[in-house]
Amino acid sequence: MPRVRVESFTISLDGFGAGPNQDLANPLGVGGTSLHGWAMATRTFQTHVFGNDGGETGVDDDFAQRGFHNVGAWILGRNMFGPVRGPWPDESWRGWWGENPVYHVPVFVLTHHARAPLVMEGGTTFHFVTDGPEAALARAREAAGDKDVRVGGGVQTIQQYLRLRLLDELHIAISPVLLGSGERLFDGVDLPALGYACTTHVATTRATHVVLGRA
Amino acid sequence: MPRVRVESFTISLDGFGAGPNQDLANPLGVGGTSLHGWAMATRTFQTHVFGNDGGETGVDDDFAQRGFHNVGAWILGRNMFGPVRGPWPDESWRGWWGENPVYHVPVFVLTHHARAPLVMEGGTTFHFVTDGPEAALARAREAAGDKDVRVGGGVQTIQQYLRLRLLDELHIAISPVLLGSGERLFDGVDLPALGYACTTHVATTRATHVVLGRA
């Protein structure tokens, strides 16, 4: 049965999934890029995301790789799609990822502000969903067919799906960095009460990987 | 120069340093004991704390061991000393650790309620300090002489010393468990703003160990 998964979502030692003050120059908030050292080093990110040769294999790469395996649709929060807030001023913002985004499947963007679907190169279409996370998931499941739905983030989006008990599994990486402020992934979310437990725990020199599943 | 250190302080994946509802049966709060699997397995804890033979050596034990090395005095928050709240009803509570506590040096307990020093077996004396964390540290430094002062916890005590920028170094272990509620170590503490950075990062199958130092 298709699953709903969070993959390769990285938090700092002090629990933040993004730094403060996201803007064009800081898609992950100030300091947020430092979270992703483990992912940047992997062959999967180097080839799949950046189109480079090289990158490392091993545990970090295994986790990066599973994040792209069997994914038929994505869900993103609006802030993960871009820095624009409020009603869309125009159609000019087309995501952080250029004309050929890394998704290559339908992507459902949670927003309060309607916008026509945005068809990109390489199979990615951004659909803007204004009727809430459950509706977005229903549409993503339908688009994904036999494949899984990956919830990309950010923090508030994951928290919404956690509280609705709609996530089957989360792969979280903890990076050895401190952010100090920003959005805490587990603020106001009581994971054991929601039925989650840590099912996998593997660490490398770059990150600690845990998988949280429904107990 | 003598240092002020936090050692072997363990938090959950979701950031809690203790579970909720501390009482006699749950010195670390409900679920809190599960945090300390890594420490319980070490030779240092088995021999030094429990008086058993055996226990494992290796990275976990190295960290456990450094926690007892060169420590001339301890500081504990009142709740780490015991479950009694408010004015001391009598002298009957003598700590969680029996008549011969693990400290073997002077221990300064932060409290709002005065009490005469409590001389235990094996070199431990509990001193009850009512004039605040800075006064407690001054007394602990004096008692420690050339040795370091170890701040044992709990969460609120460590936060107080962090905000006062009085900790030179913190060894924090992250255990692969979820607590869901309790006291979060880094709530309301902006570590980079206070001058801390992660200086060491080593993981085992049981825990991720990080050392945070003044940058």
Short mmCIF file of C-alpha atoms in Angstrom, two decimals:
data_model
loop_
_atom_site.label_atom_id
_atom_site.label_comp_id
_atom_site.label_asym_id
_atom_site.label_seq_id
_atom_site.Cartn_x
_atom_site.Cartn_y
_atom_site.Cartn_z
CA MET A 1 0.00 0.00 0.00
CA PRO A 2 1.38 3.42 -0.86
CA ARG A 3 2.85 5.31 2.07
CA VAL A 4 3.18 8.92 3.10
CA ARG A 5 6.79 9.69 3.95
CA VAL A 6 9.05 12.46 5.10
CA GLU A 7 12.59 11.91 3.85
CA SER A 8 15.95 13.55 4.43
CA PHE A 9 14.46 16.24 6.61
CA THR A 10 17.33 17.69 8.59
CA ILE A 11 17.30 19.40 11.96
CA SER A 12 20.04 21.00 14.00
CA LEU A 13 21.27 19.77 17.39
CA ASP A 14 19.01 22.36 18.96
CA GLY A 15 16.04 21.08 16.98
CA PHE A 16 15.55 23.61 14.20
CA GLY A 17 14.55 22.54 10.70
CA ALA A 18 15.31 25.91 9.16
CA GLY A 19 17.00 29.09 10.23
CA PRO A 20 15.21 32.39 10.79
CA ASN A 21 14.47 35.07 8.18
CA GLN A 22 14.00 33.10 4.98
CA ASP A 23 14.47 35.21 1.88
CA LEU A 24 15.79 34.93 -1.66
CA ALA A 25 19.39 34.71 -0.49
CA ASN A 26 18.55 32.27 2.31
CA PRO A 27 16.01 29.71 1.10
CA LEU A 28 16.54 27.72 4.30
CA GLY A 29 16.72 30.75 6.55
CA VAL A 30 19.90 32.25 7.89
CA GLY A 31 22.36 29.43 8.63
CA GLY A 32 19.99 26.82 7.26
CA THR A 33 22.31 25.66 4.51
CA SER A 34 24.77 24.35 7.11
CA LEU A 35 22.20 21.73 8.05
CA HIS A 36 22.60 19.94 4.77
CA GLY A 37 26.30 19.13 4.71
CA TRP A 38 25.59 15.39 4.94
CA ALA A 39 23.22 15.50 1.96
CA MET A 40 25.39 17.74 -0.20
CA ALA A 41 28.23 15.23 0.08
CA THR A 42 26.20 12.32 -1.26
CA ARG A 43 26.32 10.92 -4.76
CA THR A 44 22.52 11.09 -4.89
CA PHE A 45 22.41 14.84 -4.30
CA GLN A 46 25.42 15.53 -6.48
CA THR A 47 24.01 13.65 -9.43
CA HIS A 48 20.26 13.89 -8.96
CA VAL A 49 19.93 17.43 -7.62
CA PHE A 50 22.99 19.22 -8.97
CA GLY A 51 23.77 17.23 -12.11
CA ASN A 52 27.40 16.76 -11.10
CA ASP A 53 29.60 13.71 -11.21
CA GLY A 54 30.96 12.25 -8.02
CA GLY A 55 29.70 12.44 -4.49
CA GLU A 56 30.04 9.83 -1.76
CA THR A 57 28.27 6.54 -1.32
CA GLY A 58 27.58 4.91 2.03
CA VAL A 59 25.03 5.40 4.79
CA ASP A 60 24.34 9.08 4.10
CA ASP A 61 23.83 8.32 0.44
CA ASP A 62 21.60 5.34 1.20
CA PHE A 63 19.26 7.67 3.09
CA ALA A 64 19.40 10.34 0.39
CA GLN A 65 18.62 7.71 -2.20
CA ARG A 66 15.59 6.25 -0.48
CA GLY A 67 14.12 9.74 -0.45
CA PHE A 68 13.78 9.63 -4.22
CA HIS A 69 12.78 5.98 -4.49
CA ASN A 70 9.18 5.10 -5.38
CA VAL A 71 7.90 8.66 -4.94
CA GLY A 72 4.89 9.43 -7.11
CA ALA A 73 3.98 12.88 -5.79
CA TRP A 74 5.28 15.51 -3.38
CA ILE A 75 3.62 17.91 -0.98
CA LEU A 76 5.33 21.17 -0.07
CA GLY A 77 4.38 24.02 2.19
CA ARG A 78 4.16 27.36 0.52
CA ASN A 79 7.33 28.65 2.19
CA MET A 80 9.28 25.72 0.82
CA PHE A 81 8.10 26.65 -2.65
CA GLY A 82 9.33 30.19 -2.30
CA PRO A 83 9.80 33.37 -0.28
CA VAL A 84 6.65 35.08 -1.60
CA ARG A 85 4.04 35.66 1.14
CA GLY A 86 0.35 36.57 0.85
CA PRO A 87 -1.52 36.72 -2.47
CA TRP A 88 0.64 35.95 -5.52
CA PRO A 89 1.57 39.35 -6.98
CA ASP A 90 2.07 37.73 -10.40
CA GLU A 91 3.17 34.44 -11.95
CA SER A 92 6.85 35.23 -11.97
CA TRP A 93 7.93 33.08 -9.00
CA ARG A 94 8.44 29.55 -10.33
CA GLY A 95 10.15 27.85 -7.37
CA TRP A 96 13.74 27.73 -6.17
CA TRP A 97 14.81 25.02 -8.60
CA GLY A 98 14.92 26.56 -12.10
CA GLU A 99 12.92 25.41 -15.10
CA ASN A 100 13.65 21.70 -14.57
CA PRO A 101 13.02 21.05 -10.87
CA VAL A 102 14.28 17.98 -9.05
CA TYR A 103 10.83 16.49 -8.51
CA HIS A 104 9.84 15.09 -11.93
CA VAL A 105 6.36 14.26 -10.60
CA PRO A 106 3.31 16.30 -9.55
CA VAL A 107 3.99 18.57 -6.57
CA PHE A 108 1.14 19.88 -4.43
CA VAL A 109 1.86 23.22 -2.77
CA LEU A 110 -0.20 24.17 0.31
CA THR A 111 -1.27 27.79 0.12
CA HIS A 112 -4.15 30.07 1.06
CA HIS A 113 -3.93 31.78 -2.32
CA ALA A 114 -5.16 30.16 -5.51
CA ARG A 115 -2.95 30.00 -8.57
CA ALA A 116 -3.07 28.09 -11.85
CA PRO A 117 -0.95 24.93 -12.10
CA LEU A 118 2.60 25.55 -13.18
CA VAL A 119 3.93 23.05 -15.69
CA MET A 120 7.71 22.82 -15.61
CA GLU A 121 10.22 20.81 -17.62
CA GLY A 122 11.05 17.22 -16.76
CA GLY A 123 7.68 16.09 -15.47
CA THR A 124 7.23 18.47 -12.54
CA THR A 125 3.91 20.30 -12.27
CA PHE A 126 3.21 22.51 -9.28
CA HIS A 127 -0.42 22.41 -8.19
CA PHE A 128 -1.56 25.02 -5.69
CA VAL A 129 -3.98 23.61 -3.14
CA THR A 130 -6.10 25.99 -1.09
CA ASP A 131 -8.42 23.59 0.70
CA GLY A 132 -6.04 22.25 3.31
CA PRO A 133 -3.57 19.44 4.00
CA GLU A 134 -6.06 16.59 3.85
CA ALA A 135 -7.31 17.68 0.43
CA ALA A 136 -3.73 18.09 -0.75
CA LEU A 137 -2.90 14.57 0.40
CA ALA A 138 -5.96 13.12 -1.33
CA ARG A 139 -4.88 14.73 -4.58
CA ALA A 140 -1.27 13.67 -4.12
CA ARG A 141 -2.29 10.06 -3.43
CA GLU A 142 -4.38 10.03 -6.55
CA ALA A 143 -1.53 11.45 -8.62
CA ALA A 144 0.97 9.01 -7.10
CA GLY A 145 -1.07 5.92 -7.91
CA ASP A 146 0.84 2.88 -6.65
CA LYS A 147 3.75 5.00 -5.51
CA ASP A 148 4.33 6.86 -2.25
CA VAL A 149 3.73 10.48 -1.40
CA ARG A 150 6.69 12.41 -0.03
CA VAL A 151 6.00 15.37 2.22
CA GLY A 152 8.95 17.65 1.65
CA GLY A 153 8.39 20.23 4.37
CA GLY A 154 8.84 22.73 5.81
CA VAL A 155 8.44 22.50 9.52
CA GLN A 156 4.85 23.72 9.73
CA THR A 157 3.72 21.40 6.96
CA ILE A 158 5.25 18.36 8.65
CA GLN A 159 3.71 19.40 11.97
CA GLN A 160 0.29 19.65 10.34
CA TYR A 161 0.55 16.15 8.93
CA LEU A 162 1.93 14.75 12.18
CA ARG A 163 -0.99 16.16 14.16
CA LEU A 164 -3.38 14.64 11.63
CA ARG A 165 -1.53 11.30 12.06
CA LEU A 166 -1.20 11.11 8.29
CA LEU A 167 2.53 10.39 8.06
CA ASP A 168 3.57 6.74 7.95
CA GLU A 169 7.26 7.35 8.35
CA LEU A 170 9.78 10.14 8.83
CA HIS A 171 13.47 9.99 8.10
CA ILE A 172 15.06 12.77 10.11
CA ALA A 173 18.75 13.64 9.97
CA ILE A 174 20.33 15.50 12.87
CA SER A 175 23.29 17.59 11.80
CA PRO A 176 26.05 18.59 14.22
CA VAL A 177 25.32 22.29 13.94
CA LEU A 178 23.53 24.82 16.13
CA LEU A 179 21.04 27.28 14.64
CA GLY A 180 19.83 29.04 17.78
CA SER A 181 16.52 30.18 16.34
CA GLY A 182 14.12 29.41 13.55
CA GLU A 183 11.40 26.78 13.41
CA ARG A 184 11.64 23.76 15.73
CA LEU A 185 10.38 20.59 14.07
CA PHE A 186 9.01 19.00 17.24
CA ASP A 187 7.61 22.08 18.99
CA GLY A 188 4.11 21.38 20.19
CA VAL A 189 4.16 17.88 18.70
CA ASP A 190 4.02 14.98 21.18
CA LEU A 191 5.34 12.16 19.03
CA PRO A 192 4.77 9.21 21.39
CA ALA A 193 1.23 10.44 22.04
CA LEU A 194 0.69 10.54 18.28
CA GLY A 195 1.87 6.93 18.02
CA TYR A 196 5.44 7.40 16.75
CA ALA A 197 8.59 5.65 17.90
CA CYS A 198 12.18 5.57 16.69
CA THR A 199 12.58 2.46 14.57
CA THR A 200 16.03 3.03 13.04
CA HIS A 201 19.10 4.85 14.35
CA VAL A 202 22.31 5.04 12.33
CA ALA A 203 24.98 7.69 12.59
CA THR A 204 27.82 8.81 10.37
CA THR A 205 30.47 11.43 10.85
CA ARG A 206 28.16 13.95 9.17
CA ALA A 207 24.74 13.23 10.69
CA THR A 208 22.63 11.02 12.89
CA HIS A 209 19.85 9.38 10.90
CA VAL A 210 16.68 8.26 12.59
CA VAL A 211 13.49 6.82 11.20
CA LEU A 212 10.30 7.49 13.13
CA GLY A 213 7.42 5.17 12.40
CA ARG A 214 3.96 4.49 13.70
CA ALA A 215 4.39 2.16 16.65
CA MET B 1 42.56 26.95 34.47
CA PRO B 2 39.65 25.10 36.04
CA ARG B 3 36.61 24.81 33.83
CA VAL B 4 32.87 24.65 34.30
CA ARG B 5 31.47 21.63 32.48
CA VAL B 6 28.26 19.81 31.77
CA GLU B 7 28.95 16.13 31.16
CA SER B 8 26.88 13.16 30.00
CA PHE B 9 23.69 15.18 29.90
CA THR B 10 21.30 13.26 27.71
CA ILE B 11 18.40 14.50 25.63
CA SER B 12 15.85 12.69 23.50
CA LEU B 13 15.50 13.03 19.73
CA ASP B 14 12.74 15.52 20.40
CA GLY B 15 14.97 17.53 22.69
CA PHE B 16 13.83 16.66 26.19
CA GLY B 17 16.32 16.27 29.04
CA ALA B 18 13.79 14.67 31.36
CA GLY B 19 10.31 13.28 31.10
CA PRO B 20 7.24 14.88 32.70
CA ASN B 21 5.94 14.30 36.24
CA GLN B 22 9.06 13.61 38.25
CA ASP B 23 8.34 11.75 41.48
CA LEU B 24 9.89 9.16 43.76
CA ALA B 25 9.28 6.36 41.28
CA ASN B 26 10.45 8.44 38.32
CA PRO B 27 13.51 10.49 39.28
CA LEU B 28 13.98 11.44 35.62
CA GLY B 29 10.30 11.93 34.92
CA VAL B 30 8.08 9.43 33.17
CA GLY B 31 10.11 7.73 30.43
CA GLY B 32 13.26 9.57 31.43
CA THR B 33 15.20 6.42 32.30
CA SER B 34 15.11 5.32 28.66
CA LEU B 35 17.37 8.27 27.84
CA HIS B 36 20.29 6.72 29.66
CA GLY B 37 20.68 3.39 27.90
CA TRP B 38 24.05 4.43 26.50
CA ALA B 39 25.39 5.37 29.93
CA MET B 40 24.00 2.36 31.75
CA ALA B 41 25.89 0.08 29.38
CA THR B 42 29.29 1.63 30.10
CA ARG B 43 31.95 0.21 32.38
CA THR B 44 32.21 3.61 34.07
CA PHE B 45 28.57 3.65 35.15
CA GLN B 46 28.54 -0.02 36.04
CA THR B 47 31.58 0.22 38.25
CA HIS B 48 31.54 3.80 39.46
CA VAL B 49 27.81 4.36 39.92
CA PHE B 50 26.42 0.89 40.54
CA GLY B 51 29.42 -0.92 42.01
CA ASN B 52 29.08 -3.80 39.54
CA ASP B 53 31.69 -5.59 37.52
CA GLY B 54 31.61 -5.44 33.76
CA GLY B 55 30.13 -2.87 31.42
CA GLU B 56 31.38 -1.88 28.00
CA THR B 57 34.38 0.16 27.01
CA GLY B 58 34.56 2.27 23.84
CA VAL B 59 33.27 5.68 22.80
CA ASP B 60 30.25 5.74 25.12
CA ASP B 61 32.47 4.78 28.03
CA ASP B 62 35.10 7.37 27.08
CA PHE B 63 32.45 10.07 27.41
CA ALA B 64 31.09 8.65 30.65
CA GLN B 65 34.59 8.51 32.03
CA ARG B 66 35.52 12.09 31.22
CA GLY B 67 32.47 13.15 33.21
CA PHE B 68 34.13 11.97 36.41
CA HIS B 69 37.65 13.05 35.54
CA ASN B 70 39.16 16.05 37.34
CA VAL B 71 35.87 17.13 38.93
CA GLY B 72 36.36 18.95 42.24
CA ALA B 73 32.77 20.03 42.91
CA TRP B 74 29.27 19.61 41.49
CA ILE B 75 26.29 21.89 41.13
CA LEU B 76 22.78 20.44 41.03
CA GLY B 77 19.37 21.98 40.70
CA ARG B 78 17.02 21.26 43.53
CA ASN B 79 14.88 18.91 41.43
CA MET B 80 17.91 16.83 40.59
CA PHE B 81 18.59 16.45 44.29
CA GLY B 82 15.10 15.18 44.96
CA PRO B 83 11.35 15.29 44.40
CA VAL B 84 10.62 17.50 47.42
CA ARG B 85 9.25 20.95 46.46
CA GLY B 86 8.89 24.10 48.53
CA PRO B 87 10.28 24.48 52.07
CA TRP B 88 12.01 21.36 53.41
CA PRO B 89 9.42 19.65 55.62
CA ASP B 90 12.22 17.95 57.56
CA GLU B 91 15.73 16.59 57.07
CA SER B 92 14.64 13.14 55.95
CA TRP B 93 15.30 13.53 52.19
CA ARG B 94 19.01 12.82 51.66
CA GLY B 95 19.18 12.57 47.85
CA TRP B 96 18.48 9.79 45.38
CA TRP B 97 21.80 8.07 45.88
CA GLY B 98 21.79 6.44 49.32
CA GLU B 99 24.25 7.14 52.12
CA ASN B 100 27.34 6.99 49.90
CA PRO B 101 26.50 9.09 46.83
CA VAL B 102 28.43 8.91 43.57
CA TYR B 103 29.91 12.40 43.90
CA HIS B 104 32.66 12.04 46.54
CA VAL B 105 33.22 15.83 46.48
CA PRO B 106 31.22 18.87 47.67
CA VAL B 107 27.90 19.26 45.86
CA PHE B 108 26.12 22.61 45.76
CA VAL B 109 22.36 22.37 45.46
CA LEU B 110 20.46 25.40 44.15
CA THR B 111 17.35 26.02 46.21
CA HIS B 112 15.18 28.83 47.51
CA HIS B 113 14.96 27.14 50.90
CA ALA B 114 17.83 27.10 53.35
CA ARG B 115 18.99 23.87 54.91
CA ALA B 116 22.06 22.84 56.90
CA PRO B 117 24.82 21.05 54.97
CA LEU B 118 24.36 17.32 54.71
CA VAL B 119 27.53 15.30 55.22
CA MET B 120 27.32 11.91 53.54
CA GLU B 121 29.72 8.99 53.39
CA GLY B 122 32.55 8.82 50.89
CA GLY B 123 33.39 12.51 50.71
CA THR B 124 30.09 13.91 49.45
CA THR B 125 28.64 16.91 51.29
CA PHE B 126 25.49 18.57 49.98
CA HIS B 127 25.50 22.34 50.50
CA PHE B 128 22.23 24.17 49.97
CA VAL B 129 22.72 27.51 48.26
CA THR B 130 19.93 30.07 48.41
CA ASP B 131 21.62 33.09 46.85
CA GLY B 132 21.57 32.09 43.20
CA PRO B 133 23.60 30.33 40.52
CA GLU B 134 26.50 32.77 40.49
CA ALA B 135 27.01 32.46 44.23
CA ALA B 136 26.77 28.68 43.94
CA LEU B 137 29.42 28.67 41.24
CA ALA B 138 31.73 30.87 43.28
CA ARG B 139 31.46 28.45 46.19
CA ALA B 140 31.89 25.44 43.93
CA ARG B 141 35.00 26.92 42.31
CA GLU B 142 36.50 27.58 45.70
CA ALA B 143 35.75 24.05 46.84
CA ALA B 144 37.12 22.56 43.62
CA GLY B 145 40.45 24.36 43.82
CA ASP B 146 42.52 23.33 40.80
CA LYS B 147 39.85 20.97 39.55
CA ASP B 148 36.79 21.61 37.41
CA VAL B 149 33.21 22.22 38.43
CA ARG B 150 30.62 19.91 36.91
CA VAL B 151 27.09 21.22 36.53
CA GLY B 152 24.94 18.11 36.72
CA GLY B 153 21.58 19.54 35.76
CA GLY B 154 18.70 19.46 35.44
CA VAL B 155 17.42 21.35 32.44
CA GLN B 156 16.57 24.61 34.21
CA THR B 157 19.91 24.72 35.98
CA ILE B 158 21.85 24.23 32.75
CA GLN B 159 19.72 26.89 31.05
CA GLN B 160 20.47 29.34 33.85
CA TYR B 161 24.22 28.82 33.49
CA LEU B 162 24.04 28.98 29.70
CA ARG B 163 22.24 32.32 29.81
CA LEU B 164 24.87 33.60 32.23
CA ARG B 165 27.55 32.33 29.79
CA LEU B 166 29.24 30.55 32.67
CA LEU B 167 29.61 27.11 31.08
CA ASP B 168 32.89 26.42 29.29
CA GLU B 169 31.80 23.16 27.72
CA LEU B 170 28.81 20.83 27.46
CA HIS B 171 28.88 17.18 26.53
CA ILE B 172 25.39 16.32 25.37
CA ALA B 173 24.30 12.83 24.36
CA ILE B 174 21.29 12.42 22.09
CA SER B 175 19.52 9.11 22.64
CA PRO B 176 17.38 7.48 19.95
CA VAL B 177 14.19 7.75 21.96
CA LEU B 178 11.20 10.07 21.90
CA LEU B 179 9.78 11.53 25.11
CA GLY B 180 7.04 13.76 23.74
CA SER B 181 6.90 16.10 26.70
CA GLY B 182 8.96 17.23 29.65
CA GLU B 183 11.67 19.86 29.79
CA ARG B 184 13.47 20.81 26.57
CA LEU B 185 17.14 21.56 27.14
CA PHE B 186 17.45 24.22 24.45
CA ASP B 187 14.08 25.94 24.80
CA GLY B 188 14.59 29.67 24.91
CA VAL B 189 18.36 29.32 24.71
CA ASP B 190 20.02 30.68 21.57
CA LEU B 191 23.32 28.82 21.67
CA PRO B 192 25.12 30.53 18.76
CA ALA B 193 24.08 33.93 20.12
CA LEU B 194 25.55 32.90 23.49
CA GLY B 195 28.81 32.00 21.77
CA TYR B 196 28.56 28.22 21.57
CA ALA B 197 29.40 25.94 18.65
CA CYS B 198 29.60 22.20 18.19
CA THR B 199 33.26 21.21 18.52
CA THR B 200 33.00 17.40 18.63
CA HIS B 201 30.53 14.98 17.07
CA VAL B 202 30.85 11.22 17.52
CA ALA B 203 28.05 8.70 17.32
CA THR B 204 27.66 5.12 18.47
CA THR B 205 24.81 2.68 18.08
CA ARG B 206 23.43 3.92 21.40
CA ALA B 207 23.81 7.70 21.21
CA THR B 208 25.14 10.69 19.36
CA HIS B 209 27.70 12.55 21.43
CA VAL B 210 28.37 16.21 20.87
CA VAL B 211 30.53 18.68 22.69
CA LEU B 212 29.47 22.30 22.64
CA GLY B 213 32.15 24.83 23.44
CA ARG B 214 32.57 28.57 23.49
CA ALA B 215 33.48 29.56 19.96
#
